[in-house]
PDB file of C-alpha atoms in Angstrom:
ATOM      1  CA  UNK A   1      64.780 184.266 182.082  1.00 96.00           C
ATOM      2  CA  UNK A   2      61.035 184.152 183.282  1.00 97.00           C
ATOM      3  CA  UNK A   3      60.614 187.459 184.440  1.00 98.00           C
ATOM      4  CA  UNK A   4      62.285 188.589 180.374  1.00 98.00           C
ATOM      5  CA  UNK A   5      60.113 186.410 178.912  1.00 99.00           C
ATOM      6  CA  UNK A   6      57.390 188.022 180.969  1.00 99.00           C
ATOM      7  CA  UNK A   7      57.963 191.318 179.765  1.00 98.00           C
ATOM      8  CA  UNK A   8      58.839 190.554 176.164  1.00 99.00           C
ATOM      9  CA  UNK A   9      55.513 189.069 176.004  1.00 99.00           C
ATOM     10  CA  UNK A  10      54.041 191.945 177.955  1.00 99.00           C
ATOM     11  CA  UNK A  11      55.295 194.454 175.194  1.00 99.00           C
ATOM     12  CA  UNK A  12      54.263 192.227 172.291  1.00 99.00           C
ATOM     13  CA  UNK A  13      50.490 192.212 173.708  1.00 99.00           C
ATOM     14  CA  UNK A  14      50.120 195.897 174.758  1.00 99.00           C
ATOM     15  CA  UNK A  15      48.959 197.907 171.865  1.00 98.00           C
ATOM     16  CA  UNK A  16      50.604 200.725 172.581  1.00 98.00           C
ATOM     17  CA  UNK A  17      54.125 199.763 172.004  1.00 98.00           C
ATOM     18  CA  UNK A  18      54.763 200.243 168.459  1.00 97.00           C
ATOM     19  CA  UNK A  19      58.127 198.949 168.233  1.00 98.00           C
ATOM     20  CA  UNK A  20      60.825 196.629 170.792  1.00 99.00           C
ATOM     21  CA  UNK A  21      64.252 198.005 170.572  1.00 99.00           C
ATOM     22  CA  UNK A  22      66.873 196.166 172.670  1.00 98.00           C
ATOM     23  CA  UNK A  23      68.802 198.340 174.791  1.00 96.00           C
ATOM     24  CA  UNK A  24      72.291 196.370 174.223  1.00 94.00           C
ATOM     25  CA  UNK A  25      73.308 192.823 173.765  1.00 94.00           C
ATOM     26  CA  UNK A  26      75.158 189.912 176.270  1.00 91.00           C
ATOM     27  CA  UNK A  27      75.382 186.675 175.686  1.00 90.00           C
ATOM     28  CA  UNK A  28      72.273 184.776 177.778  1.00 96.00           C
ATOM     29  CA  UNK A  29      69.333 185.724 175.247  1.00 98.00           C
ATOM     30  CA  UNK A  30      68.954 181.675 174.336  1.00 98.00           C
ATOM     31  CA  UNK A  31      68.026 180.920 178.084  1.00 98.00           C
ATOM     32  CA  UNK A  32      64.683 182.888 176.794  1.00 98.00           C
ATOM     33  CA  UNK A  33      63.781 180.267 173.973  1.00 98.00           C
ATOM     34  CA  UNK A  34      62.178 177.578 175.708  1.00 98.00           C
ATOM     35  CA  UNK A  35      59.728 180.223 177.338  1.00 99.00           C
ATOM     36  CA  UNK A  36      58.988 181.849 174.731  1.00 99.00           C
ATOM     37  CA  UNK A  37      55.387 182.095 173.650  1.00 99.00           C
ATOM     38  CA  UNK A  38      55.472 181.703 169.650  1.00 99.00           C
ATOM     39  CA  UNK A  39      52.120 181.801 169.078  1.00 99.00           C
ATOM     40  CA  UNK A  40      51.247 185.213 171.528  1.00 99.00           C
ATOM     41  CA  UNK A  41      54.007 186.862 169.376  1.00 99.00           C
ATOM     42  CA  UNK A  42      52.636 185.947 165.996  1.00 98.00           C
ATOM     43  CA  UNK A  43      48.922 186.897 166.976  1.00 98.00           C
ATOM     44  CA  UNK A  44      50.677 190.270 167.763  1.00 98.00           C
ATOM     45  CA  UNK A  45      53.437 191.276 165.375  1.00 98.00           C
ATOM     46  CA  UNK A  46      55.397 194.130 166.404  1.00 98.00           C
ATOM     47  CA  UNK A  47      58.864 195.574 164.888  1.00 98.00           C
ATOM     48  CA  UNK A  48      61.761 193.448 167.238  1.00 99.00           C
ATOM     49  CA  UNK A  49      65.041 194.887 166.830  1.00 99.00           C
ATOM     50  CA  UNK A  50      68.849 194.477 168.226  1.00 98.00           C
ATOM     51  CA  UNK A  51      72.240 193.153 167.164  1.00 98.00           C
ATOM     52  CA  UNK A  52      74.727 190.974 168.949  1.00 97.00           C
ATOM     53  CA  UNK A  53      73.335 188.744 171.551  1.00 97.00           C
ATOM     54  CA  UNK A  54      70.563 189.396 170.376  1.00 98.00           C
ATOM     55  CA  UNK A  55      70.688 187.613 166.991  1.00 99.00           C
ATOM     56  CA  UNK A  56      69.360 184.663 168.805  1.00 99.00           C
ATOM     57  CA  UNK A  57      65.769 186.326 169.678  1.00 99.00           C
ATOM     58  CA  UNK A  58      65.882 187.689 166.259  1.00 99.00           C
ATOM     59  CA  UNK A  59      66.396 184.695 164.003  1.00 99.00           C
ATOM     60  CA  UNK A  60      63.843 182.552 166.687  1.00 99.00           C
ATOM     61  CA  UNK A  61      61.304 185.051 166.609  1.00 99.00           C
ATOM     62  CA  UNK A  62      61.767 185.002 162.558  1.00 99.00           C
ATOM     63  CA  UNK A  63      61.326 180.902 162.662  1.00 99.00           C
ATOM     64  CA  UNK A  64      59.055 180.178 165.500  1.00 99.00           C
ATOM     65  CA  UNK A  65      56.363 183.210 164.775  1.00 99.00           C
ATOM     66  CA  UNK A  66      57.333 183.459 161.363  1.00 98.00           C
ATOM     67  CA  UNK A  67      58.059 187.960 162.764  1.00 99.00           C
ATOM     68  CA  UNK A  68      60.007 190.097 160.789  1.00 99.00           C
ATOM     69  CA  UNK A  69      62.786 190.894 162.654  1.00 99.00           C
ATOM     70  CA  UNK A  70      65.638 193.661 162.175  1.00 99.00           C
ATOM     71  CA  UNK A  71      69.074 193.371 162.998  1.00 99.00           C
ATOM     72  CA  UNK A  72      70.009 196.447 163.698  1.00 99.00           C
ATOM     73  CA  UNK A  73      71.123 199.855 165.781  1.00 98.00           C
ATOM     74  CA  UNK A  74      70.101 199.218 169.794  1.00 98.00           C
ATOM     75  CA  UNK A  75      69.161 202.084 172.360  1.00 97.00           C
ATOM     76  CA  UNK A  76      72.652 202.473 174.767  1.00 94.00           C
ATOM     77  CA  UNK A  77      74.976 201.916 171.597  1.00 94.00           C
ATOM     78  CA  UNK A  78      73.187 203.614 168.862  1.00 97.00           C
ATOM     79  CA  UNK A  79      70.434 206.175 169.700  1.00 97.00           C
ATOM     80  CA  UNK A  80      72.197 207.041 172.760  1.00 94.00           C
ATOM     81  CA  UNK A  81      75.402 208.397 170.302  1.00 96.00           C
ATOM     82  CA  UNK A  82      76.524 211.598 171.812  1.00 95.00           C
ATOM     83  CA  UNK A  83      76.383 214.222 171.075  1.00 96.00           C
ATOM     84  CA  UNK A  84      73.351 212.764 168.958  1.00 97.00           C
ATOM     85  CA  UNK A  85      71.975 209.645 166.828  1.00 98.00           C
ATOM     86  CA  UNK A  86      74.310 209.442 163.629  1.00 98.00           C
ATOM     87  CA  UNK A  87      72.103 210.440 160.994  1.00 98.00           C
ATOM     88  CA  UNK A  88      73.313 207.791 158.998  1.00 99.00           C
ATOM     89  CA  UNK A  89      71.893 205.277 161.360  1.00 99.00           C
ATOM     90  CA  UNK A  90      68.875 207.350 161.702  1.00 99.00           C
ATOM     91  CA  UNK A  91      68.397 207.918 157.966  1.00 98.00           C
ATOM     92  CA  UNK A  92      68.555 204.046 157.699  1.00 98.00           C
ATOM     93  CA  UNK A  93      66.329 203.632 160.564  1.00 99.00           C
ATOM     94  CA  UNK A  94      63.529 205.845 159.299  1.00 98.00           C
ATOM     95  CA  UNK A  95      64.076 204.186 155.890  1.00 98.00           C
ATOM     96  CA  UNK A  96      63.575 200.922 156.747  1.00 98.00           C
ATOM     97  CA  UNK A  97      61.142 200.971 160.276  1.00 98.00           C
ATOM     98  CA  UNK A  98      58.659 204.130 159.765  1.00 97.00           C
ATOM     99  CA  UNK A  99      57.731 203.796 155.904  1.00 96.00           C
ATOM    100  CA  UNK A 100      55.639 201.093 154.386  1.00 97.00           C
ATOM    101  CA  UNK A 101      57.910 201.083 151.191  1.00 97.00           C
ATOM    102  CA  UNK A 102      61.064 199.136 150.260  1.00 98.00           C
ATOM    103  CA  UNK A 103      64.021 200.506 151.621  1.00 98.00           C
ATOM    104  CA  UNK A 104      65.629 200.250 148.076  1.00 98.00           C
ATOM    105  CA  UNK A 105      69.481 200.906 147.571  1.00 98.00           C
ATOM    106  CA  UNK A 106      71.595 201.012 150.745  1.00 98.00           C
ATOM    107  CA  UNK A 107      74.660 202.954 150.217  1.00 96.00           C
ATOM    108  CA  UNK A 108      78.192 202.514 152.047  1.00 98.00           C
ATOM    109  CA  UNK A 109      78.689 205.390 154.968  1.00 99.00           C
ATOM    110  CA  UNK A 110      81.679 207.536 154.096  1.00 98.00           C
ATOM    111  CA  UNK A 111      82.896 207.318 157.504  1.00 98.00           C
ATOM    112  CA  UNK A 112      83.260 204.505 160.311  1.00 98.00           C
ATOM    113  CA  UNK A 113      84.199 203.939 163.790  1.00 98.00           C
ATOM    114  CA  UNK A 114      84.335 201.144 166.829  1.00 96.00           C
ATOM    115  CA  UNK A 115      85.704 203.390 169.095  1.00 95.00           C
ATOM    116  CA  UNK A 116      84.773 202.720 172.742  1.00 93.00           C
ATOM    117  CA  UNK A 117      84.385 205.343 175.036  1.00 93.00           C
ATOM    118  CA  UNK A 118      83.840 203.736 178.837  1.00 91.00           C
ATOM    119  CA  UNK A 119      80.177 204.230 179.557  1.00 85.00           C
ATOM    120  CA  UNK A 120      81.120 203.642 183.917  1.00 88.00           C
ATOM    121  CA  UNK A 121      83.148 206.302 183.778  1.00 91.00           C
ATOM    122  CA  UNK A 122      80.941 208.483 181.542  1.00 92.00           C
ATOM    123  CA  UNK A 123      83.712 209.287 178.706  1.00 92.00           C
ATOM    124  CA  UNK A 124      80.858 208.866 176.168  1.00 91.00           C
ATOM    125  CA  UNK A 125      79.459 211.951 177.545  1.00 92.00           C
ATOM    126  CA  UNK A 126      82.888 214.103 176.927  1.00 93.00           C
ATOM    127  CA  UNK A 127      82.763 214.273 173.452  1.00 96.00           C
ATOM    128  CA  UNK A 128      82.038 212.210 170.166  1.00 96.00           C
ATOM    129  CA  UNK A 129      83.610 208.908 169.009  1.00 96.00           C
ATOM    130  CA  UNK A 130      86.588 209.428 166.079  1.00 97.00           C
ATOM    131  CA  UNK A 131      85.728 208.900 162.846  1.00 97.00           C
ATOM    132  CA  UNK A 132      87.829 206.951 160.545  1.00 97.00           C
ATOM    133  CA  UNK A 133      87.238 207.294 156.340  1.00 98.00           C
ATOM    134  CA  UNK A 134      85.636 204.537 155.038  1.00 98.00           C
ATOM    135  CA  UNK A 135      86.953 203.034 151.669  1.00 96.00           C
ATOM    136  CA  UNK A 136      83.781 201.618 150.963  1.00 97.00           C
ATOM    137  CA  UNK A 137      82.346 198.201 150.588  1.00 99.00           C
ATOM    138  CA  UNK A 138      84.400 195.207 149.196  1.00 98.00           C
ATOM    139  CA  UNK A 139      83.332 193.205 146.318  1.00 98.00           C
ATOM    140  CA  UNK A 140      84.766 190.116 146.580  1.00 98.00           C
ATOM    141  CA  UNK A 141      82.934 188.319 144.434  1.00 98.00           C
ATOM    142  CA  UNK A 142      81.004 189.339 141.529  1.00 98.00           C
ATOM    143  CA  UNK A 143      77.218 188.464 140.754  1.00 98.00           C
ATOM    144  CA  UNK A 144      73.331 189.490 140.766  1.00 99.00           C
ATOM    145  CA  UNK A 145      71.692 187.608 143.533  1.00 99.00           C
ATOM    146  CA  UNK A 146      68.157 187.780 145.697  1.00 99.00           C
ATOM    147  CA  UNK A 147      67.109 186.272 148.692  1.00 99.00           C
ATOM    148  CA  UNK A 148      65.527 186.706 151.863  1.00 99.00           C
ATOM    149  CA  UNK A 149      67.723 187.726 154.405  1.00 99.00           C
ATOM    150  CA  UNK A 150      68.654 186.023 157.237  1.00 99.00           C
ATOM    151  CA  UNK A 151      71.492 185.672 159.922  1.00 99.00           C
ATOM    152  CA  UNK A 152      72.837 188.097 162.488  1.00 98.00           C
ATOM    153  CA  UNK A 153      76.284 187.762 164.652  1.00 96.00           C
ATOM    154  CA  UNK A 154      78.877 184.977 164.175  1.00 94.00           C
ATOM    155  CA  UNK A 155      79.140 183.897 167.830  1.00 94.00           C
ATOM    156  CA  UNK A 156      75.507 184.132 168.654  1.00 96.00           C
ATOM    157  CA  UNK A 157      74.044 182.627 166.028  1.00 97.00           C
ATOM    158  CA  UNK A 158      75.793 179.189 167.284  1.00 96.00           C
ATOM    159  CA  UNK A 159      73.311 179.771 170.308  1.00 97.00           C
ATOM    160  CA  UNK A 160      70.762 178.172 167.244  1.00 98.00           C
ATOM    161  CA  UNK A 161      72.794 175.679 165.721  1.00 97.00           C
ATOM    162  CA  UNK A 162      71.230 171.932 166.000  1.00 96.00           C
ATOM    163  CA  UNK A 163      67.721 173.715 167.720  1.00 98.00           C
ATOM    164  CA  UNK A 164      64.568 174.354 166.290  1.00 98.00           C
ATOM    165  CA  UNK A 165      65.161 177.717 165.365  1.00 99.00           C
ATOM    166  CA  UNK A 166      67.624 177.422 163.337  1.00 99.00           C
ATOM    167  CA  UNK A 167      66.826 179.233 159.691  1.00 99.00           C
ATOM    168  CA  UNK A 168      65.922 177.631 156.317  1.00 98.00           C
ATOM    169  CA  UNK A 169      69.110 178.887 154.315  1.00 99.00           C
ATOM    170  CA  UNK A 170      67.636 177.878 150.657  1.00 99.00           C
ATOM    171  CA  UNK A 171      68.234 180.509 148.233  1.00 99.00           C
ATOM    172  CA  UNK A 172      68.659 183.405 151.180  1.00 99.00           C
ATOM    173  CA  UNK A 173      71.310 185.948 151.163  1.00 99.00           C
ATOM    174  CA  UNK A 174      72.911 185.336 154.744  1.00 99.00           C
ATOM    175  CA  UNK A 175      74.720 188.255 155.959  1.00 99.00           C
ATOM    176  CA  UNK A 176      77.006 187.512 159.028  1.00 98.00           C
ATOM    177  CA  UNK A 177      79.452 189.571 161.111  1.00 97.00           C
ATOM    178  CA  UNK A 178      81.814 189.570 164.541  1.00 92.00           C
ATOM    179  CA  UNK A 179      81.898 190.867 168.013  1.00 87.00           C
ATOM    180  CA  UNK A 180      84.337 192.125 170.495  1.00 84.00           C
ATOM    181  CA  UNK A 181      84.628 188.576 171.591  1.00 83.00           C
ATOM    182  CA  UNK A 182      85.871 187.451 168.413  1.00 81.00           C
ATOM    183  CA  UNK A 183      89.599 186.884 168.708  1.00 80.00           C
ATOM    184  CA  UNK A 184      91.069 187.071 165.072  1.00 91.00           C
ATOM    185  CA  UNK A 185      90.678 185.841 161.743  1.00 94.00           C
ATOM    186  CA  UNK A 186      91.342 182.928 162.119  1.00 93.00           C
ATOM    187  CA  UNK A 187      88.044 182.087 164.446  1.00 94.00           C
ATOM    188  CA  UNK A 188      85.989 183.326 161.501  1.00 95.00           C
ATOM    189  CA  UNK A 189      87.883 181.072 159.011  1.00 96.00           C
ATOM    190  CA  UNK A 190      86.746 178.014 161.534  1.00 95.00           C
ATOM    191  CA  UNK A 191      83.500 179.235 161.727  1.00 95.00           C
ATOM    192  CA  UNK A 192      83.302 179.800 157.816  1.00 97.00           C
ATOM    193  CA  UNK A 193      84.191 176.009 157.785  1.00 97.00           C
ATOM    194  CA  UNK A 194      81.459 175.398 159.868  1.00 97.00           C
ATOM    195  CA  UNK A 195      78.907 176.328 157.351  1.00 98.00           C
ATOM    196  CA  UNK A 196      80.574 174.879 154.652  1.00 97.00           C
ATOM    197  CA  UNK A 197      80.412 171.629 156.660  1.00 98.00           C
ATOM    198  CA  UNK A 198      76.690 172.157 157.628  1.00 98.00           C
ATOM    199  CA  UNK A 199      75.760 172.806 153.937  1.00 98.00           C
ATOM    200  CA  UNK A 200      74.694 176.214 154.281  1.00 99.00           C
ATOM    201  CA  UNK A 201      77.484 177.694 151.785  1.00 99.00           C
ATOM    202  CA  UNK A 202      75.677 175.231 149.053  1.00 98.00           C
ATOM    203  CA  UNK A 203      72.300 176.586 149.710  1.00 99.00           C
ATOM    204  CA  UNK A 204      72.554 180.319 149.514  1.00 99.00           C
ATOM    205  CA  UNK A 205      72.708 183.017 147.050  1.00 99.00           C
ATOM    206  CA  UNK A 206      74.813 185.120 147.988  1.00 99.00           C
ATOM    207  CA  UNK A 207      77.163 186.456 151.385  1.00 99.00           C
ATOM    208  CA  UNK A 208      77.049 189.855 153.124  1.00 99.00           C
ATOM    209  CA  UNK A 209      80.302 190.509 155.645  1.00 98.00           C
ATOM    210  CA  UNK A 210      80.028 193.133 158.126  1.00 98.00           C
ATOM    211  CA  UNK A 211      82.722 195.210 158.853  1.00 97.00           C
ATOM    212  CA  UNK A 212      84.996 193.264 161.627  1.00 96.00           C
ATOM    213  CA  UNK A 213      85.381 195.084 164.985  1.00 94.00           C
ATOM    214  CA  UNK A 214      88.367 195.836 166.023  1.00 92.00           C
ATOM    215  CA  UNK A 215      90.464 194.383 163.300  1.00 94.00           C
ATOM    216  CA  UNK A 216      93.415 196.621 162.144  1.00 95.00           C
ATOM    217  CA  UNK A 217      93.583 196.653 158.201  1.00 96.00           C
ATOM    218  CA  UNK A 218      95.613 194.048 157.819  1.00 97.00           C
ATOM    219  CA  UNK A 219      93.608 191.565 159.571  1.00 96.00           C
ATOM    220  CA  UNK A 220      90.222 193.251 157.883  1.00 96.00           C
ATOM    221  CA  UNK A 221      92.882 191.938 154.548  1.00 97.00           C
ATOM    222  CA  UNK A 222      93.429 188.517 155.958  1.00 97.00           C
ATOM    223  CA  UNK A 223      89.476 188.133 156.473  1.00 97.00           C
ATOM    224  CA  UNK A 224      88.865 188.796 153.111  1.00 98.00           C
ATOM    225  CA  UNK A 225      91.479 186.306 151.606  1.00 98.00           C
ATOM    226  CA  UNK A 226      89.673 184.145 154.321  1.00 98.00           C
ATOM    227  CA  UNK A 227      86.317 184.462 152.716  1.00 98.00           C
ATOM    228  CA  UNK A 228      87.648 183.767 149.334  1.00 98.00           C
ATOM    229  CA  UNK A 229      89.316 180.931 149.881  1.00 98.00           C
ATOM    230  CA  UNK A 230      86.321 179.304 152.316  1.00 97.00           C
ATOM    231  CA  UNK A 231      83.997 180.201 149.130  1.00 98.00           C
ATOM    232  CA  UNK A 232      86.013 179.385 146.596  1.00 98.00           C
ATOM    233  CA  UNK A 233      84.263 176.343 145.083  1.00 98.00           C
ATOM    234  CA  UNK A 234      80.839 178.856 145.005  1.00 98.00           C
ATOM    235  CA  UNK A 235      79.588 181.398 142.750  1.00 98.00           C
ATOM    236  CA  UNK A 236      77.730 183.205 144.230  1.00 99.00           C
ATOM    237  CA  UNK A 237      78.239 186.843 145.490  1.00 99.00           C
ATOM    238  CA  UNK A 238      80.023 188.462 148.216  1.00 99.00           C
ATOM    239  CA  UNK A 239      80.112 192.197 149.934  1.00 99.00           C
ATOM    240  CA  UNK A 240      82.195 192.726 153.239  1.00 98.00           C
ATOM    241  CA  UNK A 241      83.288 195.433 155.367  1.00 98.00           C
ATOM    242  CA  UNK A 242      79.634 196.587 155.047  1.00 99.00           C
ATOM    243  CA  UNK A 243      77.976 199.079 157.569  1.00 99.00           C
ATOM    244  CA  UNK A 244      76.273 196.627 159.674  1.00 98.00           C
ATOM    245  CA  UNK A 245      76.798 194.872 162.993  1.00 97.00           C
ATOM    246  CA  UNK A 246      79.623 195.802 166.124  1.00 96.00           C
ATOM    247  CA  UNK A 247      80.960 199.313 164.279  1.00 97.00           C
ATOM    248  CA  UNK A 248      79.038 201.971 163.568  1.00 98.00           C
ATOM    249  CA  UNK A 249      77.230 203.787 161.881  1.00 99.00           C
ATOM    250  CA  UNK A 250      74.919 201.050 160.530  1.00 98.00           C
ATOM    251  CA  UNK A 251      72.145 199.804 158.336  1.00 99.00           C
ATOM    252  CA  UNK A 252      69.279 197.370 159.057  1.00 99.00           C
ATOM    253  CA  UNK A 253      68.752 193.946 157.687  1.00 99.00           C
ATOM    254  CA  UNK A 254      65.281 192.929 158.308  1.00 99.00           C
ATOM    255  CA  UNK A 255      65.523 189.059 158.017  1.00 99.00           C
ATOM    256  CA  UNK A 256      62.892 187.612 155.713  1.00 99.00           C
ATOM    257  CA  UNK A 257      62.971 190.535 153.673  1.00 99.00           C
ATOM    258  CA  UNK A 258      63.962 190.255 150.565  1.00 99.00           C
ATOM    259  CA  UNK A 259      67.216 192.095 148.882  1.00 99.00           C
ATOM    260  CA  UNK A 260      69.360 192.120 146.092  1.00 99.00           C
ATOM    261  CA  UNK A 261      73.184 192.216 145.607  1.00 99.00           C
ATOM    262  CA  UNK A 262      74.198 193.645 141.909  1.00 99.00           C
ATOM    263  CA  UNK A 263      78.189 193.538 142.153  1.00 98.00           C
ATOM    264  CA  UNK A 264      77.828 195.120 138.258  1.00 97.00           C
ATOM    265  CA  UNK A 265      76.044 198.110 139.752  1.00 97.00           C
ATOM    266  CA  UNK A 266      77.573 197.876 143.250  1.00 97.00           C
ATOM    267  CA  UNK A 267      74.085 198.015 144.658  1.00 98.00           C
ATOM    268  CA  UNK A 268      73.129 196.118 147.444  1.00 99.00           C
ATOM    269  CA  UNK A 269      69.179 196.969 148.059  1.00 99.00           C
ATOM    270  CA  UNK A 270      65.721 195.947 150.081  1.00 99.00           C
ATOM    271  CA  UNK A 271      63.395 195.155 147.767  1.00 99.00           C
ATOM    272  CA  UNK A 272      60.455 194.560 150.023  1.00 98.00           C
ATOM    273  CA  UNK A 273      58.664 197.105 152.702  1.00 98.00           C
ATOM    274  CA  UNK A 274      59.458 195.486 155.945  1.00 98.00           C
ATOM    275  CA  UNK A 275      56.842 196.670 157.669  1.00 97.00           C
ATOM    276  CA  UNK A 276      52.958 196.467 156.645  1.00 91.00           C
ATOM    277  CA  UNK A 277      50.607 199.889 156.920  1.00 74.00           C
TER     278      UNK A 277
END
């Protein structure tokens, strides 16, 4: 954990690295917390980015150095796409990282997949990954909401749960999704609970789902009865099977950004640049 600590802080400091892009997740980025020198990293912003494991830099670096951080594509899963990036992804990247505008109105891809092609035996290199057509986003609850984003993966973000870095949910639209480790629907329903139980569900304005991975359609139709019921004593809005998270392509949600959901015009947009000139 030292010696990651050592270069994350080494690549926050050197002003030639413009932006940190993980190269894949895991499940040990918390061991780097205690190490971690807040203050170094908010004298020195610099665009952070991953998904997955590493939620749990993402959200700390957010609380502790107060960073804008993005949840989003990572270098092995996402830029490394054979035969090439999927423009999506890239369009959403360039969008969102190398303009000092809002991103504005993110729209659902018309395609998704969460194939996985074994990278030891080099069967991402034989050709690219099917494509399944996407039916869109889900509105599962209607409403105009905005908030500043925050949240990242289900499992990791329990990594933060009773720590210091844990976020301030009041009046944020929390956007959430699942890994390969997630075993059903029924693990999400517990961990919905969870956040009912902490009082998050009563302090946010509205809920962003990513699309689950690996969940045939009808367990992608259980989730969302799931998410109704869990929210059913709320009003506020709800989007899921959105383009962020495990499958791909995806979007980027830079936390402390602010966005707006518009279930009327089935918008979902960034309404802040999230990065300064």
């Amino acid at each position: 954990a030292a010696e990651r600590v050592a270069d994350l802080h080494a690549m926050f400091v050197n002003p030639e690295v413009k932006a940190i892009i993980a190269a894949i997740g895991g499940d040990h980025s918390n061991q780097m917390l205690p190490l971690i020198d807040f203050d170094l990293i908010r004298d020195n912003p610099t665009i952070f980015m991953g998904y997955s494991d590493v939620t749990v830099l993402n959200v700390a670096l957010h609380v502790g150095a107060g960073l804008v951080t993005f949840n989003g594509p990572a270098l092995i899963t996402d830029f490394a796409e054979y035969p090439e990036m999927f423009a999506y992804t890239e369009d959403a990247f360039r969008r969102t990282v190398m303009v000092t505008e809002p991103a504005g109105p993110l729209l659902a891809a018309p395609w998704w997949t969460d194939e996985q092609l074994d990278w030891g035996q080099k069967l991402d290199l034989t050709r690219p990954r099917q494509q399944q057509p996407s039916p869109g986003w889900h509105w599962l609850k209607p409403g105009q909401a905005e908030g500043a984003l925050v949240g990242g993966c289900f499992g990791s973000m329990e990594h933060l749960r009773g720590t210091r870095w844990w976020p301030d949910f009041d009046g944020a639209l929390l956007f959430l999704e699942s890994s390969e480790d997630c075993s059903g629907p029924a693990e999400l329903d517990a961990r919905l609970m969870d956040y009912e139980n902490m009082g998050v569900l009563d302090q946010i304005n509205g809920l962003l789902i990513g699309r689950p991975y690996h969940f045939d359609d009808a367990a992608k139709a259980q989730l969302r009865q799931i998410i109704l019921e869990r929210t059913a004593a709320y009003t506020f809005p709800i989007i899921s099977d959105m383009d962020f998270g495990h499958t791909a392509p995806q979007f980027l949600l830079p936390l402390g950004v602010r966005g707006r959901i518009d279930s009327e015009a089935q918008t979902f947009s960034l309404l802040e640049a999230a990065v300064a000139g």
